[in-house]
PDB file of C-alpha atoms in Angstrom:
ATOM      1  CA  SER A   1      10.373 -65.663  -3.656  1.00 76.00           C
ATOM      2  CA  ALA A   2       8.017 -68.554  -4.335  1.00 90.00           C
ATOM      3  CA  VAL A   3       5.969 -70.035  -1.509  1.00 95.00           C
ATOM      4  CA  GLY A   4       4.334 -73.412  -1.970  1.00 96.00           C
ATOM      5  CA  CYS A   5       0.733 -74.105  -1.026  1.00 96.00           C
ATOM      6  CA  SER A   6       0.815 -76.080   2.215  1.00 95.00           C
ATOM      7  CA  ASN A   7      -2.086 -76.899   4.511  1.00 95.00           C
ATOM      8  CA  GLY A   8      -4.302 -74.516   2.549  1.00 96.00           C
ATOM      9  CA  PHE A   9      -1.959 -71.518   2.729  1.00 96.00           C
ATOM     10  CA  ALA A  10       0.870 -70.001   0.705  1.00 96.00           C
ATOM     11  CA  SER A  11       2.427 -67.559   3.161  1.00 93.00           C
ATOM     12  CA  ASN A  12      -0.597 -65.710   4.625  1.00 93.00           C
ATOM     13  CA  TYR A  13      -2.824 -66.337   1.602  1.00 93.00           C
ATOM     14  CA  PRO A  14      -5.410 -69.114   1.351  1.00 96.00           C
ATOM     15  CA  CYS A  15      -4.685 -71.520  -1.511  1.00 96.00           C
ATOM     16  CA  ASN A  16      -5.878 -74.791  -2.982  1.00 96.00           C
ATOM     17  CA  GLY A  17      -3.095 -76.459  -4.944  1.00 92.00           C
ATOM     18  CA  VAL A  18      -1.705 -73.163  -6.277  1.00 94.00           C
ATOM     19  CA  ASP A  19       1.694 -71.796  -5.262  1.00 95.00           C
ATOM     20  CA  LEU A  20       2.459 -68.114  -4.677  1.00 96.00           C
ATOM     21  CA  LEU A  21       5.280 -67.183  -7.065  1.00 96.00           C
ATOM     22  CA  SER A  22       5.648 -63.529  -6.021  1.00 95.00           C
ATOM     23  CA  PHE A  23       3.805 -60.655  -4.386  1.00 94.00           C
ATOM     24  CA  MET A  24       3.760 -56.913  -5.017  1.00 95.00           C
ATOM     25  CA  PRO A  25       1.979 -54.775  -2.395  1.00 94.00           C
ATOM     26  CA  LEU A  26      -0.234 -51.879  -3.489  1.00 95.00           C
ATOM     27  CA  SER A  27       2.288 -49.589  -1.805  1.00 95.00           C
ATOM     28  CA  GLU A  28       4.509 -50.303  -4.849  1.00 95.00           C
ATOM     29  CA  TRP A  29       2.230 -47.825  -6.658  1.00 95.00           C
ATOM     30  CA  SER A  30       1.278 -45.696  -3.626  1.00 94.00           C
ATOM     31  CA  SER A  31      -2.258 -46.999  -4.103  1.00 95.00           C
ATOM     32  CA  GLN A  32      -5.004 -47.859  -1.640  1.00 93.00           C
ATOM     33  CA  ALA A  33      -7.080 -50.078  -3.914  1.00 95.00           C
ATOM     34  CA  ALA A  34      -6.978 -52.323  -6.979  1.00 95.00           C
ATOM     35  CA  ASN A  35      -9.838 -54.089  -8.713  1.00 93.00           C
ATOM     36  CA  ASP A  36      -8.918 -55.662 -12.041  1.00 93.00           C
ATOM     37  CA  VAL A  37      -6.046 -57.479 -13.669  1.00 96.00           C
ATOM     38  CA  TRP A  38      -5.545 -58.445 -17.282  1.00 97.00           C
ATOM     39  CA  GLY A  39      -2.622 -59.846 -19.223  1.00 97.00           C
ATOM     40  CA  TRP A  40      -0.837 -59.458 -22.535  1.00 98.00           C
ATOM     41  CA  THR A  41       1.886 -61.490 -24.226  1.00 98.00           C
ATOM     42  CA  ASP A  42       3.928 -59.512 -26.727  1.00 98.00           C
ATOM     43  CA  PRO A  43       3.659 -61.456 -30.004  1.00 97.00           C
ATOM     44  CA  ASP A  44       7.145 -60.342 -31.114  1.00 97.00           C
ATOM     45  CA  THR A  45       9.174 -60.791 -27.908  1.00 97.00           C
ATOM     46  CA  GLN A  46       6.993 -63.312 -26.017  1.00 98.00           C
ATOM     47  CA  ARG A  47       7.397 -61.169 -22.870  1.00 98.00           C
ATOM     48  CA  GLU A  48       4.395 -61.346 -20.555  1.00 98.00           C
ATOM     49  CA  TYR A  49       2.749 -58.390 -18.841  1.00 98.00           C
ATOM     50  CA  ALA A  50       0.117 -57.869 -16.171  1.00 98.00           C
ATOM     51  CA  LEU A  51      -2.126 -54.814 -16.381  1.00 98.00           C
ATOM     52  CA  LEU A  52      -3.467 -53.876 -12.965  1.00 98.00           C
ATOM     53  CA  GLY A  53      -6.455 -51.570 -12.443  1.00 97.00           C
ATOM     54  CA  LEU A  54      -5.597 -49.243  -9.568  1.00 97.00           C
ATOM     55  CA  LYS A  55      -7.686 -46.557  -7.904  1.00 96.00           C
ATOM     56  CA  GLU A  56      -5.437 -43.923  -9.538  1.00 95.00           C
ATOM     57  CA  GLY A  57      -4.881 -45.504 -12.950  1.00 96.00           C
ATOM     58  CA  THR A  58      -3.442 -48.612 -14.608  1.00 97.00           C
ATOM     59  CA  ALA A  59      -0.138 -50.229 -13.661  1.00 97.00           C
ATOM     60  CA  PHE A  60       1.998 -52.243 -16.076  1.00 98.00           C
ATOM     61  CA  VAL A  61       4.132 -55.078 -14.691  1.00 98.00           C
ATOM     62  CA  ASP A  62       6.554 -57.311 -16.586  1.00 98.00           C
ATOM     63  CA  VAL A  63       5.810 -60.835 -15.315  1.00 97.00           C
ATOM     64  CA  THR A  64       7.951 -62.738 -17.815  1.00 97.00           C
ATOM     65  CA  ASP A  65       9.864 -64.073 -14.812  1.00 96.00           C
ATOM     66  CA  PRO A  66       6.955 -64.618 -12.391  1.00 95.00           C
ATOM     67  CA  GLY A  67       9.325 -64.846  -9.443  1.00 95.00           C
ATOM     68  CA  MET A  68      10.737 -61.382 -10.200  1.00 96.00           C
ATOM     69  CA  PRO A  69       7.937 -59.089 -11.440  1.00 97.00           C
ATOM     70  CA  ARG A  70       9.055 -55.625 -12.561  1.00 97.00           C
ATOM     71  CA  ASN A  71       6.905 -52.527 -12.159  1.00 97.00           C
ATOM     72  CA  LEU A  72       7.216 -50.681 -15.475  1.00 97.00           C
ATOM     73  CA  GLY A  73       4.999 -47.699 -14.753  1.00 95.00           C
ATOM     74  CA  THR A  74       1.484 -46.361 -14.449  1.00 96.00           C
ATOM     75  CA  LEU A  75      -0.978 -44.719 -16.827  1.00 96.00           C
ATOM     76  CA  GLN A  76      -2.822 -42.212 -14.651  1.00 94.00           C
ATOM     77  CA  SER A  77      -6.602 -41.986 -14.725  1.00 93.00           C
ATOM     78  CA  HIS A  78      -7.965 -39.611 -17.370  1.00 88.00           C
ATOM     79  CA  THR A  79     -10.012 -37.808 -14.709  1.00 93.00           C
ATOM     80  CA  THR A  80     -10.283 -38.593 -11.001  1.00 91.00           C
ATOM     81  CA  ALA A  81      -9.460 -41.617  -8.882  1.00 91.00           C
ATOM     82  CA  SER A  82     -12.036 -44.400  -8.807  1.00 93.00           C
ATOM     83  CA  VAL A  83     -12.170 -47.774  -7.104  1.00 90.00           C
ATOM     84  CA  TRP A  84     -13.691 -49.215 -10.274  1.00 91.00           C
ATOM     85  CA  ARG A  85     -11.587 -49.635 -13.403  1.00 93.00           C
ATOM     86  CA  ASP A  86     -11.933 -52.267 -16.130  1.00 95.00           C
ATOM     87  CA  ILE A  87      -9.235 -53.308 -18.587  1.00 97.00           C
ATOM     88  CA  LYS A  88      -9.555 -55.450 -21.690  1.00 97.00           C
ATOM     89  CA  VAL A  89      -6.882 -56.313 -24.245  1.00 98.00           C
ATOM     90  CA  HIS A  90      -7.332 -56.851 -27.971  1.00 98.00           C
ATOM     91  CA  ALA A  91      -4.360 -57.410 -30.255  1.00 96.00           C
ATOM     92  CA  ASN A  92      -1.705 -54.917 -29.083  1.00 98.00           C
ATOM     93  CA  HIS A  93      -3.950 -52.446 -27.284  1.00 98.00           C
ATOM     94  CA  ALA A  94      -5.414 -52.092 -23.803  1.00 98.00           C
ATOM     95  CA  PHE A  95      -8.858 -50.534 -23.482  1.00 98.00           C
ATOM     96  CA  ILE A  96      -9.412 -48.970 -20.066  1.00 97.00           C
ATOM     97  CA  VAL A  97     -12.684 -47.618 -18.711  1.00 96.00           C
ATOM     98  CA  SER A  98     -13.801 -46.325 -15.332  1.00 94.00           C
ATOM     99  CA  GLU A  99     -16.956 -45.151 -13.640  1.00 91.00           C
ATOM    100  CA  ALA A 100     -15.183 -41.889 -12.775  1.00 90.00           C
ATOM    101  CA  ARG A 101     -17.129 -38.935 -14.136  1.00 91.00           C
ATOM    102  CA  ASN A 102     -16.128 -38.017 -17.727  1.00 92.00           C
ATOM    103  CA  HIS A 103     -13.428 -40.720 -17.842  1.00 93.00           C
ATOM    104  CA  GLY A 104     -14.465 -42.223 -21.164  1.00 94.00           C
ATOM    105  CA  MET A 105     -12.107 -44.850 -22.576  1.00 96.00           C
ATOM    106  CA  GLN A 106      -8.318 -44.772 -22.570  1.00 96.00           C
ATOM    107  CA  VAL A 107      -6.545 -46.740 -25.302  1.00 97.00           C
ATOM    108  CA  PHE A 108      -2.941 -47.732 -24.648  1.00 97.00           C
ATOM    109  CA  ASP A 109      -0.593 -49.184 -27.275  1.00 98.00           C
ATOM    110  CA  LEU A 110       0.986 -52.075 -25.390  1.00 98.00           C
ATOM    111  CA  ARG A 111       3.944 -52.206 -27.784  1.00 98.00           C
ATOM    112  CA  ARG A 112       5.248 -49.161 -25.873  1.00 97.00           C
ATOM    113  CA  LEU A 113       6.068 -51.541 -23.018  1.00 97.00           C
ATOM    114  CA  ARG A 114       8.931 -52.952 -25.113  1.00 96.00           C
ATOM    115  CA  LYS A 115      10.992 -49.856 -24.269  1.00 94.00           C
ATOM    116  CA  ALA A 116       9.809 -49.475 -20.652  1.00 93.00           C
ATOM    117  CA  ARG A 117      12.436 -50.149 -18.012  1.00 84.00           C
ATOM    118  CA  GLY A 118      10.528 -49.267 -14.826  1.00 75.00           C
TER     119      GLY A 118
END
């Protein structure tokens, strides 16, 4: 549930005029680390998604209702786990890279999220 910014904090998190609308712990994905977040708005449905770079891969979260985010699933790393992952979005695709040896670039068609239920 939403927590307003009061006296420089929203719950346990420092803030400056920004409210905390929801929180999902890394344990939601059985992950120990995350390092990047990107977003995508589906041009057909106007649903909004967060793409979260995890140590083990990339998580997809429906944030259309920011007070009730829904974990839709994870695209596992192409090779091994890495604390560094970078995600960029162009049109309807996510481009995911990592410093993990031989990872290369993963390309994910974000339109697949339309059918994801989590």
